[in-house]
PDB file of C-alpha atoms in Angstrom:
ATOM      1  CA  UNK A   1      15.600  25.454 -28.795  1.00  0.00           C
ATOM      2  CA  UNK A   2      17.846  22.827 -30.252  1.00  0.00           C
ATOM      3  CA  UNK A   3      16.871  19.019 -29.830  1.00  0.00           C
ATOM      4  CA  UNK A   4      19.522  18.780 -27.477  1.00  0.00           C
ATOM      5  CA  UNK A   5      18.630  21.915 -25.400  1.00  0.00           C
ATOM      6  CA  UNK A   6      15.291  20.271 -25.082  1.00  0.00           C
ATOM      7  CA  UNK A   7      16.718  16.925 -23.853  1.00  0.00           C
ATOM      8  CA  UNK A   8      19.181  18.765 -21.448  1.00  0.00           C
ATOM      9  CA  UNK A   9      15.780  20.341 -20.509  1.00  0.00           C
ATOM     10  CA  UNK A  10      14.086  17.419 -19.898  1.00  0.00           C
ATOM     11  CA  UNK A  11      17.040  15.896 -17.692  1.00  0.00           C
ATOM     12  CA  UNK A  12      17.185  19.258 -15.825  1.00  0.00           C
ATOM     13  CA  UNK A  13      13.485  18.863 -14.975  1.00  0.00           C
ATOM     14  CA  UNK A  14      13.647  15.389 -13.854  1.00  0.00           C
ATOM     15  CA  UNK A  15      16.101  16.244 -11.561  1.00  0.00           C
ATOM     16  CA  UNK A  16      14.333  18.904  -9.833  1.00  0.00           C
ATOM     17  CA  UNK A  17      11.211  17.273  -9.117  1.00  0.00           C
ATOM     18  CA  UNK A  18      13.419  14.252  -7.599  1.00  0.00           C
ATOM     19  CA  UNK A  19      14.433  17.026  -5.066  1.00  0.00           C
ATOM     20  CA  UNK A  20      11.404  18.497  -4.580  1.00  0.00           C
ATOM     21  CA  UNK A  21       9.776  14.882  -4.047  1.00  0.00           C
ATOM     22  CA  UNK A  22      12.776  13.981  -1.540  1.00  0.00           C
ATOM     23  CA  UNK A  23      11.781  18.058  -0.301  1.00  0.00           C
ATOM     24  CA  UNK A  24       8.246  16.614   0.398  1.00  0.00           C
ATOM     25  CA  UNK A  25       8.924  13.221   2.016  1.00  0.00           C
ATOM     26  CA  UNK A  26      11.061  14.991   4.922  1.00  0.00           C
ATOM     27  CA  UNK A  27       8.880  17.365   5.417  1.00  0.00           C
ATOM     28  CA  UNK A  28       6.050  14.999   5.521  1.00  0.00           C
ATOM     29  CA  UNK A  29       7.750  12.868   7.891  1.00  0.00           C
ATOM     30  CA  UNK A  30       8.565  16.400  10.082  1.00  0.00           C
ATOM     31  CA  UNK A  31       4.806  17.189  10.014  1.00  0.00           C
ATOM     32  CA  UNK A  32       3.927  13.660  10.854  1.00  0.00           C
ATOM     33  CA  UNK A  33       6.334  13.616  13.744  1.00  0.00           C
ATOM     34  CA  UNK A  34       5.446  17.116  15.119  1.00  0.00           C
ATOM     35  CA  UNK A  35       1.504  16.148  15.528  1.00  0.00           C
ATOM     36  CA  UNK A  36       2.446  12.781  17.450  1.00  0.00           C
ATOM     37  CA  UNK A  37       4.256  15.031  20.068  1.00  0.00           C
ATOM     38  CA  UNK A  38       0.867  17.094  20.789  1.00  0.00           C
ATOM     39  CA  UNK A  39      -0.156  14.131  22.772  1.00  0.00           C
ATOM     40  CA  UNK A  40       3.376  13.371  24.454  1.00  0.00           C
ATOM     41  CA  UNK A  41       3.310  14.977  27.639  1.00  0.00           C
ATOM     42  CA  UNK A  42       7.169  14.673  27.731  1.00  0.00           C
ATOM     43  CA  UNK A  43       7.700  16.908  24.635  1.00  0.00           C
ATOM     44  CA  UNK A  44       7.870  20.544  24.607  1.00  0.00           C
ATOM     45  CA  UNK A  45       5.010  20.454  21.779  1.00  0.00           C
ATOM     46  CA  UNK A  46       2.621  18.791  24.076  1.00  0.00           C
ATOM     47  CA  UNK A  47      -0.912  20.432  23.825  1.00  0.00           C
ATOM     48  CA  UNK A  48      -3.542  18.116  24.063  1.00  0.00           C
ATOM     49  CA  UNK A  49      -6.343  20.879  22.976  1.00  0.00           C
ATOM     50  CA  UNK A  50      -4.464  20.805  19.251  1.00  0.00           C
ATOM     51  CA  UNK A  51      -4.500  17.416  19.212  1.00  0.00           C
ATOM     52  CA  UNK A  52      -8.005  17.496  19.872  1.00  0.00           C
ATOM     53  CA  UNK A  53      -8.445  20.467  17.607  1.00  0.00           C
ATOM     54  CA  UNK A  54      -6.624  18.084  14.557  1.00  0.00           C
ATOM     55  CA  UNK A  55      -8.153  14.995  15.313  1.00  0.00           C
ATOM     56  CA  UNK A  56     -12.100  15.376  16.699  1.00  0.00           C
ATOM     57  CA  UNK A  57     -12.635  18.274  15.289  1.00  0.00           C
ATOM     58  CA  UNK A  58     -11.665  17.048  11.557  1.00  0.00           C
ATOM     59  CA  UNK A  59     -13.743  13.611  12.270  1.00  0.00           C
ATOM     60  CA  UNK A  60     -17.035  16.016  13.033  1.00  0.00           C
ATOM     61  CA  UNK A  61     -16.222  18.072  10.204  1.00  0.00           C
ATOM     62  CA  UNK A  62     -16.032  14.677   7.720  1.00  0.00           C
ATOM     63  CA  UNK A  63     -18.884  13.666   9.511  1.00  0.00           C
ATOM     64  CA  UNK A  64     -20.910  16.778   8.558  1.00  0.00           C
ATOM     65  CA  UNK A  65     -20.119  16.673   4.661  1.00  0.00           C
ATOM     66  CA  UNK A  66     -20.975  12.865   4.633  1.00  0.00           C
ATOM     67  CA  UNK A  67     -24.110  13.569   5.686  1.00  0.00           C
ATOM     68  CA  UNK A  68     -24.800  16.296   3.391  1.00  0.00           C
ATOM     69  CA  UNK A  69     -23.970  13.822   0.499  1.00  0.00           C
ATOM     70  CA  UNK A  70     -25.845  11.058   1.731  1.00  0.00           C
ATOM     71  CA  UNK A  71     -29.071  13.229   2.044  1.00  0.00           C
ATOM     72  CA  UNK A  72     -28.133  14.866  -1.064  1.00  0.00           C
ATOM     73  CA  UNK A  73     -28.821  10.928  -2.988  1.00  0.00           C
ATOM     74  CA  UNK A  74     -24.391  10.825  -3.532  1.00  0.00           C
ATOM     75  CA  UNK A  75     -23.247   7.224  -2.322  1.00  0.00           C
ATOM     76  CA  UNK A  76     -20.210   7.363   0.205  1.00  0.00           C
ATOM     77  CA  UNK A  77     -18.374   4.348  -0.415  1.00  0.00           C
ATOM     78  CA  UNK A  78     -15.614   4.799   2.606  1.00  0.00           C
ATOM     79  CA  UNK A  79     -14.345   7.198   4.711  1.00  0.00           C
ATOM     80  CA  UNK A  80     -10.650   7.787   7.298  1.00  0.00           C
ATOM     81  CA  UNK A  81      -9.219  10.478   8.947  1.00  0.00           C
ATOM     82  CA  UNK A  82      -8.949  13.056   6.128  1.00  0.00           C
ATOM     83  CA  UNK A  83     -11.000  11.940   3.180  1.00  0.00           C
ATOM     84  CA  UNK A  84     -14.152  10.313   1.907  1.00  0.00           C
ATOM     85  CA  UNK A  85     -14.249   8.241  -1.554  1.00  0.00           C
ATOM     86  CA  UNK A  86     -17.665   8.342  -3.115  1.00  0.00           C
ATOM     87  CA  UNK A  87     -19.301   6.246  -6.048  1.00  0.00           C
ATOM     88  CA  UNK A  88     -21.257   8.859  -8.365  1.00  0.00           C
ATOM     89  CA  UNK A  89     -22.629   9.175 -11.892  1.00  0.00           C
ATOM     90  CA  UNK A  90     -21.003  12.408 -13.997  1.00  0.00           C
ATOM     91  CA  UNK A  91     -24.496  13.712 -13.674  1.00  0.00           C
ATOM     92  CA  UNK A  92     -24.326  13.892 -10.014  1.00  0.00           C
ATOM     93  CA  UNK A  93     -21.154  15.828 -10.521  1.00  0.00           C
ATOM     94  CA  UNK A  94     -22.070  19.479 -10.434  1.00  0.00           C
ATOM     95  CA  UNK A  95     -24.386  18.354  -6.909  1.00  0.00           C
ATOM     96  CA  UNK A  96     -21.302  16.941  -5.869  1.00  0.00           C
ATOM     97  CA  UNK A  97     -18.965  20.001  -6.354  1.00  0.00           C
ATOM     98  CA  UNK A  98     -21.528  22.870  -4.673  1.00  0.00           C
ATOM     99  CA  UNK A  99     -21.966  20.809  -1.663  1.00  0.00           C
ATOM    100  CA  UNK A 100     -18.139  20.954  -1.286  1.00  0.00           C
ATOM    101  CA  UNK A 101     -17.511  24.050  -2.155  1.00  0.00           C
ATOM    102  CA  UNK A 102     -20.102  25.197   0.874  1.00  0.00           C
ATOM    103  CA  UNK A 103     -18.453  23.070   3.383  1.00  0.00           C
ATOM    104  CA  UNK A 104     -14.693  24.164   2.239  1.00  0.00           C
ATOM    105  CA  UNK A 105     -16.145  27.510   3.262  1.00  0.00           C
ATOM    106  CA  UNK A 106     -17.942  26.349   6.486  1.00  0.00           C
ATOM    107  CA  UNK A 107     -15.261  24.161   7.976  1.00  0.00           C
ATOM    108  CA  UNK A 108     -12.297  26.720   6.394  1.00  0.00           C
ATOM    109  CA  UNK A 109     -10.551  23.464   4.904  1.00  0.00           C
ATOM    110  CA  UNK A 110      -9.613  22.671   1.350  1.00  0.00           C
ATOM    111  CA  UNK A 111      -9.964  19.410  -0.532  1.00  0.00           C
ATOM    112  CA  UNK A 112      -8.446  17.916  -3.480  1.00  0.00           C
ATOM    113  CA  UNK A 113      -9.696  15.651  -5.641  1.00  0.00           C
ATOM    114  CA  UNK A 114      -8.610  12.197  -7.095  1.00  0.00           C
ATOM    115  CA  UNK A 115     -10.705   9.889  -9.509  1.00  0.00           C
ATOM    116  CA  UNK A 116     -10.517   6.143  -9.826  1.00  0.00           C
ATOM    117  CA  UNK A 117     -11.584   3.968 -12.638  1.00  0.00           C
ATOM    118  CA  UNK A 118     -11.633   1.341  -9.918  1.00  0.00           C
ATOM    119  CA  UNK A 119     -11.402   1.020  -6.320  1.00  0.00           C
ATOM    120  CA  UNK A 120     -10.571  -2.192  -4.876  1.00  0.00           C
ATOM    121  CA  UNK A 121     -10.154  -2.716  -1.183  1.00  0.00           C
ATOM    122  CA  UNK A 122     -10.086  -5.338   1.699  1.00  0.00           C
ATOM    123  CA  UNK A 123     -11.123  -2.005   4.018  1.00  0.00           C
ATOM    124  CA  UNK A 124     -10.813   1.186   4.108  1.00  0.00           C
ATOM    125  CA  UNK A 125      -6.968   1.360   5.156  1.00  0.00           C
ATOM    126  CA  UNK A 126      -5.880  -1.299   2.425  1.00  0.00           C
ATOM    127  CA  UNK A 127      -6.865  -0.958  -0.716  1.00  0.00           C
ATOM    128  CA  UNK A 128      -5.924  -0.940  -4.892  1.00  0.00           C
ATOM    129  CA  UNK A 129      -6.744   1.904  -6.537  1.00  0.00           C
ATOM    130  CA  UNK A 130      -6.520   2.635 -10.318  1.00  0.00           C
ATOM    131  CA  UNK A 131      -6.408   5.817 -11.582  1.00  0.00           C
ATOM    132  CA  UNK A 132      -7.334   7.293 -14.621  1.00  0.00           C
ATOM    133  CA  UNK A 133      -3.583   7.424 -15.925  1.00  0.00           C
ATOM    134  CA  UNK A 134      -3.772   3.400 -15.278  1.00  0.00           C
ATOM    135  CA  UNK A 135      -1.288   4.392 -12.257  1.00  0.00           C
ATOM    136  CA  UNK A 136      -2.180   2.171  -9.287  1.00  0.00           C
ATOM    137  CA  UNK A 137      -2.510   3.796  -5.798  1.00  0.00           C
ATOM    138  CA  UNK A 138      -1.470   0.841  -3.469  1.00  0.00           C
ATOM    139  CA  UNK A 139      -2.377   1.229   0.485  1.00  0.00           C
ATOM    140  CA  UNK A 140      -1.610  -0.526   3.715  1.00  0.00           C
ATOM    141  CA  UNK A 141      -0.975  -4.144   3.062  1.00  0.00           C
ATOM    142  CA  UNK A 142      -0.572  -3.560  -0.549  1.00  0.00           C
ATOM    143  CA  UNK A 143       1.578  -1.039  -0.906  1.00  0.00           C
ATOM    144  CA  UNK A 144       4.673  -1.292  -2.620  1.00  0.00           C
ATOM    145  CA  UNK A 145       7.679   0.987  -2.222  1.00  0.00           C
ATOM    146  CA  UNK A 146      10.274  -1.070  -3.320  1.00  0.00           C
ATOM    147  CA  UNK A 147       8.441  -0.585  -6.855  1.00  0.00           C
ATOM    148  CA  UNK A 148       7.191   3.459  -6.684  1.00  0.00           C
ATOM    149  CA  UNK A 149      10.034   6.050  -6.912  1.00  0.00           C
ATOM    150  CA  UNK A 150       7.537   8.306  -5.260  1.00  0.00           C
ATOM    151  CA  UNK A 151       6.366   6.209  -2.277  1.00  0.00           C
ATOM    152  CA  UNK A 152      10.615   5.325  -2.086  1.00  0.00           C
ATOM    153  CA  UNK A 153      10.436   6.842   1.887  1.00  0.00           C
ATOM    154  CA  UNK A 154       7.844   4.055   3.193  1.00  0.00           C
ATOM    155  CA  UNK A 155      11.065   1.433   2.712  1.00  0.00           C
ATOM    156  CA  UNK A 156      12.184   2.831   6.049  1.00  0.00           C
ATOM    157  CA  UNK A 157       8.273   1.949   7.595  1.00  0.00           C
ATOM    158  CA  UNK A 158       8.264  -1.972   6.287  1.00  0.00           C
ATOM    159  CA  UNK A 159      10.367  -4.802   5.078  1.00  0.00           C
ATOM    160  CA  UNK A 160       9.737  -6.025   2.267  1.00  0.00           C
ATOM    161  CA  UNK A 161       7.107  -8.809   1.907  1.00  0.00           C
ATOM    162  CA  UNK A 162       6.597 -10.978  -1.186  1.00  0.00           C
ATOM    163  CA  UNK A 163       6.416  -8.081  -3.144  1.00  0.00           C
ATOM    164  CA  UNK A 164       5.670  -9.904  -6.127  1.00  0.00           C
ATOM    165  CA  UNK A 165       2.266 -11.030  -5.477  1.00  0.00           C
ATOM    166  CA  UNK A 166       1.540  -6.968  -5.010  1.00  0.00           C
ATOM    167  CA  UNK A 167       2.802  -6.321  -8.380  1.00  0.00           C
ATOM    168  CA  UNK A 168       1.296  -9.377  -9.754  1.00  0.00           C
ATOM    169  CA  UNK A 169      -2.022  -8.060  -8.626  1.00  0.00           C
ATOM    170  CA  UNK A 170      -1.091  -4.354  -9.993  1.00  0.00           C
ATOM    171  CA  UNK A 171      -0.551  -5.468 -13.353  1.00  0.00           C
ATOM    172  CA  UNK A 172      -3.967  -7.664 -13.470  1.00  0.00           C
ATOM    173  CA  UNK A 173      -5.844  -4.972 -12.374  1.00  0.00           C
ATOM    174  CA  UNK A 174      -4.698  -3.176 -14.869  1.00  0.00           C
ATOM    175  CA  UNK A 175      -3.245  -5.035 -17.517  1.00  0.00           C
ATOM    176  CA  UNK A 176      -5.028  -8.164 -17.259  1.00  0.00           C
ATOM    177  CA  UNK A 177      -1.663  -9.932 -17.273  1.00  0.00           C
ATOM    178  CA  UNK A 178      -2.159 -13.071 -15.843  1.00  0.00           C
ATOM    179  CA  UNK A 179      -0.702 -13.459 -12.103  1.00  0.00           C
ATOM    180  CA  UNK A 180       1.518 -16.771 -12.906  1.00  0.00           C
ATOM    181  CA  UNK A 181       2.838 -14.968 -15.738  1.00  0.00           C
ATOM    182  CA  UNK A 182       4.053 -11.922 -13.777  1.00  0.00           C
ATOM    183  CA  UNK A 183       5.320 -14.626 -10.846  1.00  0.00           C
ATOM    184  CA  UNK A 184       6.737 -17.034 -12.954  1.00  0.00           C
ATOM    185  CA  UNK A 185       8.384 -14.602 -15.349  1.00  0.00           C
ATOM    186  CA  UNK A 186      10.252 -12.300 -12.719  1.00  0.00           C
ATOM    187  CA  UNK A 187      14.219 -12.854 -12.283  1.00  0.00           C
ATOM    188  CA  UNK A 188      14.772 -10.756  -9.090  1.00  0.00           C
ATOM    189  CA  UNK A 189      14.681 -13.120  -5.958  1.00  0.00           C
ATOM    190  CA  UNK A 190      14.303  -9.710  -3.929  1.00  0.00           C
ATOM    191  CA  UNK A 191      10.717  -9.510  -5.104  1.00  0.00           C
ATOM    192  CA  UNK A 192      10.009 -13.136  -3.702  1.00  0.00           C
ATOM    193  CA  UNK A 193      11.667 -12.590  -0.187  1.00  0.00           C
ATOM    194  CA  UNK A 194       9.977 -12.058   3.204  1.00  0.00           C
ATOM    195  CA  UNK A 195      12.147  -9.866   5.951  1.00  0.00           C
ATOM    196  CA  UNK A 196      10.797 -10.062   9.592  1.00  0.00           C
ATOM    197  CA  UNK A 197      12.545  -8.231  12.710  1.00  0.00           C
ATOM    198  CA  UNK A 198      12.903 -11.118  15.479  1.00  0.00           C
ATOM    199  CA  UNK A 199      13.136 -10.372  18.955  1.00  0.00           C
ATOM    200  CA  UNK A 200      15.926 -12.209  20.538  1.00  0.00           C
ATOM    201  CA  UNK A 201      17.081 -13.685  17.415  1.00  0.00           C
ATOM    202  CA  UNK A 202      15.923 -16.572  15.241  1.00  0.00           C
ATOM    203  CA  UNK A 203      17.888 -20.359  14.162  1.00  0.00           C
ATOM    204  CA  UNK A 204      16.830 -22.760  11.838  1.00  0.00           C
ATOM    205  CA  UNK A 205      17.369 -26.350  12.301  1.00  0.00           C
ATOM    206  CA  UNK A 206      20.171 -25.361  15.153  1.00  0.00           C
ATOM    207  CA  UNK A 207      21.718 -22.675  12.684  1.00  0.00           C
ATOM    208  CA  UNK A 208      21.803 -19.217  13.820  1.00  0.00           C
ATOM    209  CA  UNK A 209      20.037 -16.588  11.367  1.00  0.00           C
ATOM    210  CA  UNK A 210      20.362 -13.203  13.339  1.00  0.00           C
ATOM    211  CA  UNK A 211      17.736 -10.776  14.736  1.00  0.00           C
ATOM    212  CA  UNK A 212      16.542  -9.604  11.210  1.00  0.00           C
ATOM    213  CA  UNK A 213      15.478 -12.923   9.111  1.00  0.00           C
ATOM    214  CA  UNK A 214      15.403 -13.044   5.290  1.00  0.00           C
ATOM    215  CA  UNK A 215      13.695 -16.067   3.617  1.00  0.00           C
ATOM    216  CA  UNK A 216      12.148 -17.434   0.282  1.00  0.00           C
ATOM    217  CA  UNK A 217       9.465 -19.576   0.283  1.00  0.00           C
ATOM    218  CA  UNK A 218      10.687 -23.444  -1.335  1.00  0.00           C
ATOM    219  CA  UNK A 219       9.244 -26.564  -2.332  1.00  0.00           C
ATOM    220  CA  UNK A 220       8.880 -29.490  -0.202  1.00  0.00           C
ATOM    221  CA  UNK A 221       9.868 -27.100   3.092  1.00  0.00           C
ATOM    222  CA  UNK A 222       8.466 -28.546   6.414  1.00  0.00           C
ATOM    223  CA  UNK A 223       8.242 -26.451   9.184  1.00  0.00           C
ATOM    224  CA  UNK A 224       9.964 -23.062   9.937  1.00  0.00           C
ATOM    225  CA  UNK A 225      12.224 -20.555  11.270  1.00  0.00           C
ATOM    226  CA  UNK A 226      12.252 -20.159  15.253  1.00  0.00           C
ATOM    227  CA  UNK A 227      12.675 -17.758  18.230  1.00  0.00           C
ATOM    228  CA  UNK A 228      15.810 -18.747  20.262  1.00  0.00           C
ATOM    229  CA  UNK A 229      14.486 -17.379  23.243  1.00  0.00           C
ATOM    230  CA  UNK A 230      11.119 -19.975  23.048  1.00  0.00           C
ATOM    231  CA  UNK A 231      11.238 -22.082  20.349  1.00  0.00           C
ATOM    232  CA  UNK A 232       8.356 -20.882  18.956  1.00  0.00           C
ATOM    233  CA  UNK A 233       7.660 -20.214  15.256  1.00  0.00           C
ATOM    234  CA  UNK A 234       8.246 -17.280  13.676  1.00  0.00           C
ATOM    235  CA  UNK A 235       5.187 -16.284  11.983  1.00  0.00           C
ATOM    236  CA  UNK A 236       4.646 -16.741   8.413  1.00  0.00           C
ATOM    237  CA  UNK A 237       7.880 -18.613   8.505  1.00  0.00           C
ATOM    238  CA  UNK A 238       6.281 -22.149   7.551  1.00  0.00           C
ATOM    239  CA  UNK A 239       7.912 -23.243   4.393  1.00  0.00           C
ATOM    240  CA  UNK A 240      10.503 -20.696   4.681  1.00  0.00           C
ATOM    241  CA  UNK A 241      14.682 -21.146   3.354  1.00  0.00           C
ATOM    242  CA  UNK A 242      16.500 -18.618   4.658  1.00  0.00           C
ATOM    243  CA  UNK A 243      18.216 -16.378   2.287  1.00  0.00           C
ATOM    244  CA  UNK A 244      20.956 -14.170   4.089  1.00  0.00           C
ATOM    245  CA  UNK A 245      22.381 -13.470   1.185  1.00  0.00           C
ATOM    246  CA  UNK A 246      20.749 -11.522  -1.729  1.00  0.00           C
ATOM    247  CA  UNK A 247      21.485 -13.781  -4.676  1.00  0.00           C
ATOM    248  CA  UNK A 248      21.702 -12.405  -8.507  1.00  0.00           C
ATOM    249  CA  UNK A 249      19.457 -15.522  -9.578  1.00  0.00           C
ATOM    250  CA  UNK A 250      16.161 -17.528  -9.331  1.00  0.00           C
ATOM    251  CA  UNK A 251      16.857 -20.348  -6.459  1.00  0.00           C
ATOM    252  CA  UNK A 252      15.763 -23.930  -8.444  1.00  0.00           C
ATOM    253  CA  UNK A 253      13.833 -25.357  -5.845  1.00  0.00           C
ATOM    254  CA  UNK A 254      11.478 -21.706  -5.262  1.00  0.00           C
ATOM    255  CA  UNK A 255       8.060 -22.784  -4.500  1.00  0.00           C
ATOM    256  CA  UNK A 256       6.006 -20.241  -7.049  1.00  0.00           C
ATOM    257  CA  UNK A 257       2.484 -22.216  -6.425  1.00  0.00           C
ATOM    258  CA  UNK A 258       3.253 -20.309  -2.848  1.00  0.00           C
ATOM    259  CA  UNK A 259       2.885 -17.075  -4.841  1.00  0.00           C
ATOM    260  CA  UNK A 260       0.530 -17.468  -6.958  1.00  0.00           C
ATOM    261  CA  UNK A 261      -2.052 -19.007  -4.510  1.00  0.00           C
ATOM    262  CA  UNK A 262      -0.951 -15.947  -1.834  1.00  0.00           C
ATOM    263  CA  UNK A 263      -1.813 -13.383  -4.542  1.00  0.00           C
ATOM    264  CA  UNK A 264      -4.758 -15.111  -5.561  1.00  0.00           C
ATOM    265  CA  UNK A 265      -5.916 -14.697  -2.161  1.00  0.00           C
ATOM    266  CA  UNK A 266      -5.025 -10.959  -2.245  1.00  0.00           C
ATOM    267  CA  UNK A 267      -7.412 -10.731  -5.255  1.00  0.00           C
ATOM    268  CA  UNK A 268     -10.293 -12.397  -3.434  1.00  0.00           C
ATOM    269  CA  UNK A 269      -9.799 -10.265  -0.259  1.00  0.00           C
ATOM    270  CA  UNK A 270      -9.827  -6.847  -2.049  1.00  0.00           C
ATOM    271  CA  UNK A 271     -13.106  -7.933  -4.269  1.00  0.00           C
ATOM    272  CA  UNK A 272     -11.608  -8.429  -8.187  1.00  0.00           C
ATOM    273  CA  UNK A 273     -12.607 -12.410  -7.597  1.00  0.00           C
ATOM    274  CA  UNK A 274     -15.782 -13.052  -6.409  1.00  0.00           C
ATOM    275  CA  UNK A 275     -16.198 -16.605  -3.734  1.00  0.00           C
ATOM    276  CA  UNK A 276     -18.777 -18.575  -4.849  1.00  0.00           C
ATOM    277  CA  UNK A 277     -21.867 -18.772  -2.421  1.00  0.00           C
ATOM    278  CA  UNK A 278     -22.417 -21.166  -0.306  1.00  0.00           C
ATOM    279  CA  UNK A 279     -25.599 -22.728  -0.274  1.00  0.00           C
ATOM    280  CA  UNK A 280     -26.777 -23.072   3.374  1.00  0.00           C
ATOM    281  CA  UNK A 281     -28.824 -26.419   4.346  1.00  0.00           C
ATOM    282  CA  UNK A 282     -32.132 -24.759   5.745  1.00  0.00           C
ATOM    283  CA  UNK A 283     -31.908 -21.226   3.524  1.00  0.00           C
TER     284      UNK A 283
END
């Protein structure tokens, strides 16, 4: 093949798996969809005994290969509805592997298999994850959509939410790029905005902002956005200026010591900074 045969290839290739990832996402969102209606007793799907079936039955089953690998001397570090993550030397590796293969054939279940050069997490739904491509596996609270092509149908889950402190932390974890680099270096004000649904509608100051409220946070802000219907504050709103309209540039009076101190918070919460002890009185 010609250099440009292989390039057409390439783009030919690219475009596929695009479709097969959009393929996947609806399907996953199908499958997703169809096991929520087992428990609806207003849906034609409704069968609480498969719901049962999906649910208990997988816990016991998790249950029963955690145990194997605790006895076993294998340290499970975290477990959720369908998976375990476990913290073992390569010589534990071949223990590791026949006491799954025996309960794949027990429990008639498959698993697949995923290795980390680090895990950290605030809990066992939200966590950082780094592969060992250097690829970033970002759950819960930190994930990112708005920044992973693959992860692209979660947008329609979320609004967005300061995403730059999430890729501020992704690129120390794995870079070591300082966080008030990433923060202070970024041009897109879409990465520093925070969108909240609001129930009746929100004003600031008198002015009306709409049921769905975009803001930045700025310097020198006091106080917030709030509910029409009560006056109350719309959380996480404190130090907020609206921003209706997405802007192609940096707003001058952005407050990035907000960012940086959020995201350094992020990194104490999932473990990569340490708190320093506190000495107690009467220890």
């Amino acid at each position: 093949m010609t250099r440009d045969e292989i390039l057409k290839r390439l783009i030919e290739i690219d475009i596929e798996i695009d479709s097969n990832q959009t393929q996947t996402d609806s399907i996953k969102v199908t499958v997703n969809g169809t096991f929520g209606k087992l428990g609806s007793r207003w849906s034609i799907m409704y069968a609480p005994d498969l719901l049962i079936q999906v649910t208990l039955t997988g816990q016991l089953a998790l249950a029963m290969i955690i145990e194997r690998m605790e006895a076993a001397g294998l340290q499970v570090v975290s477990a959720n509805t369908d998976g375990i993550v476990l913290y073992i030397h390569e010589s534990q590796y071949e223990k590791l592997n026949a006491i799954k293969n025996q309960w794949c054939k027990e429990a008639s279940l498959k698993m697949e298999e995923t290795r980390y050069k680090a895990l950290y997490s605030r809990d066992v739904n939200n966590y950082c994850a780094v592969k060992m491509d250097d690829k970033v596996k970002l759950k819960g609270a930190y994930s990112n959509p708005w920044n992973d092509k693959e992860m692209g149908i979660f947008r329609f889950h979320k609004n967005p939410a300061t995403t730059i402190c999430i890729e501020a932390v992704e690129k120390m974890l794995v870079s070591n790029i300082p966080i008030e680099q990433t923060i202070r270096e970024c041009e897109q004000i879409e990465k520093f905005i925070f969108v909240r649904d609001v129930a009746g509608g929100a004003h600031m100051n008198g002015v009306y902002l709409g049921k769905t409220c975009r803001w930045y946070y700025g310097q020198d802000v006091r106080g917030g956005i709030n509910y029409v219907t009560n006056g109350n504050n719309v959380s996480e709103s404190e130090g907020a200026v609206p921003l209706m309209d997405i802007v192609n540039y940096i707003p001058a009076d952005i407050n990035y010591n907000f960012y940086i101190e959020k995201t350094n918070a992020m990194l104490y919460d999932i473990g990569f900074y340490r708190k320093a002890k506190e000495l107690e009185l009467f220890d």
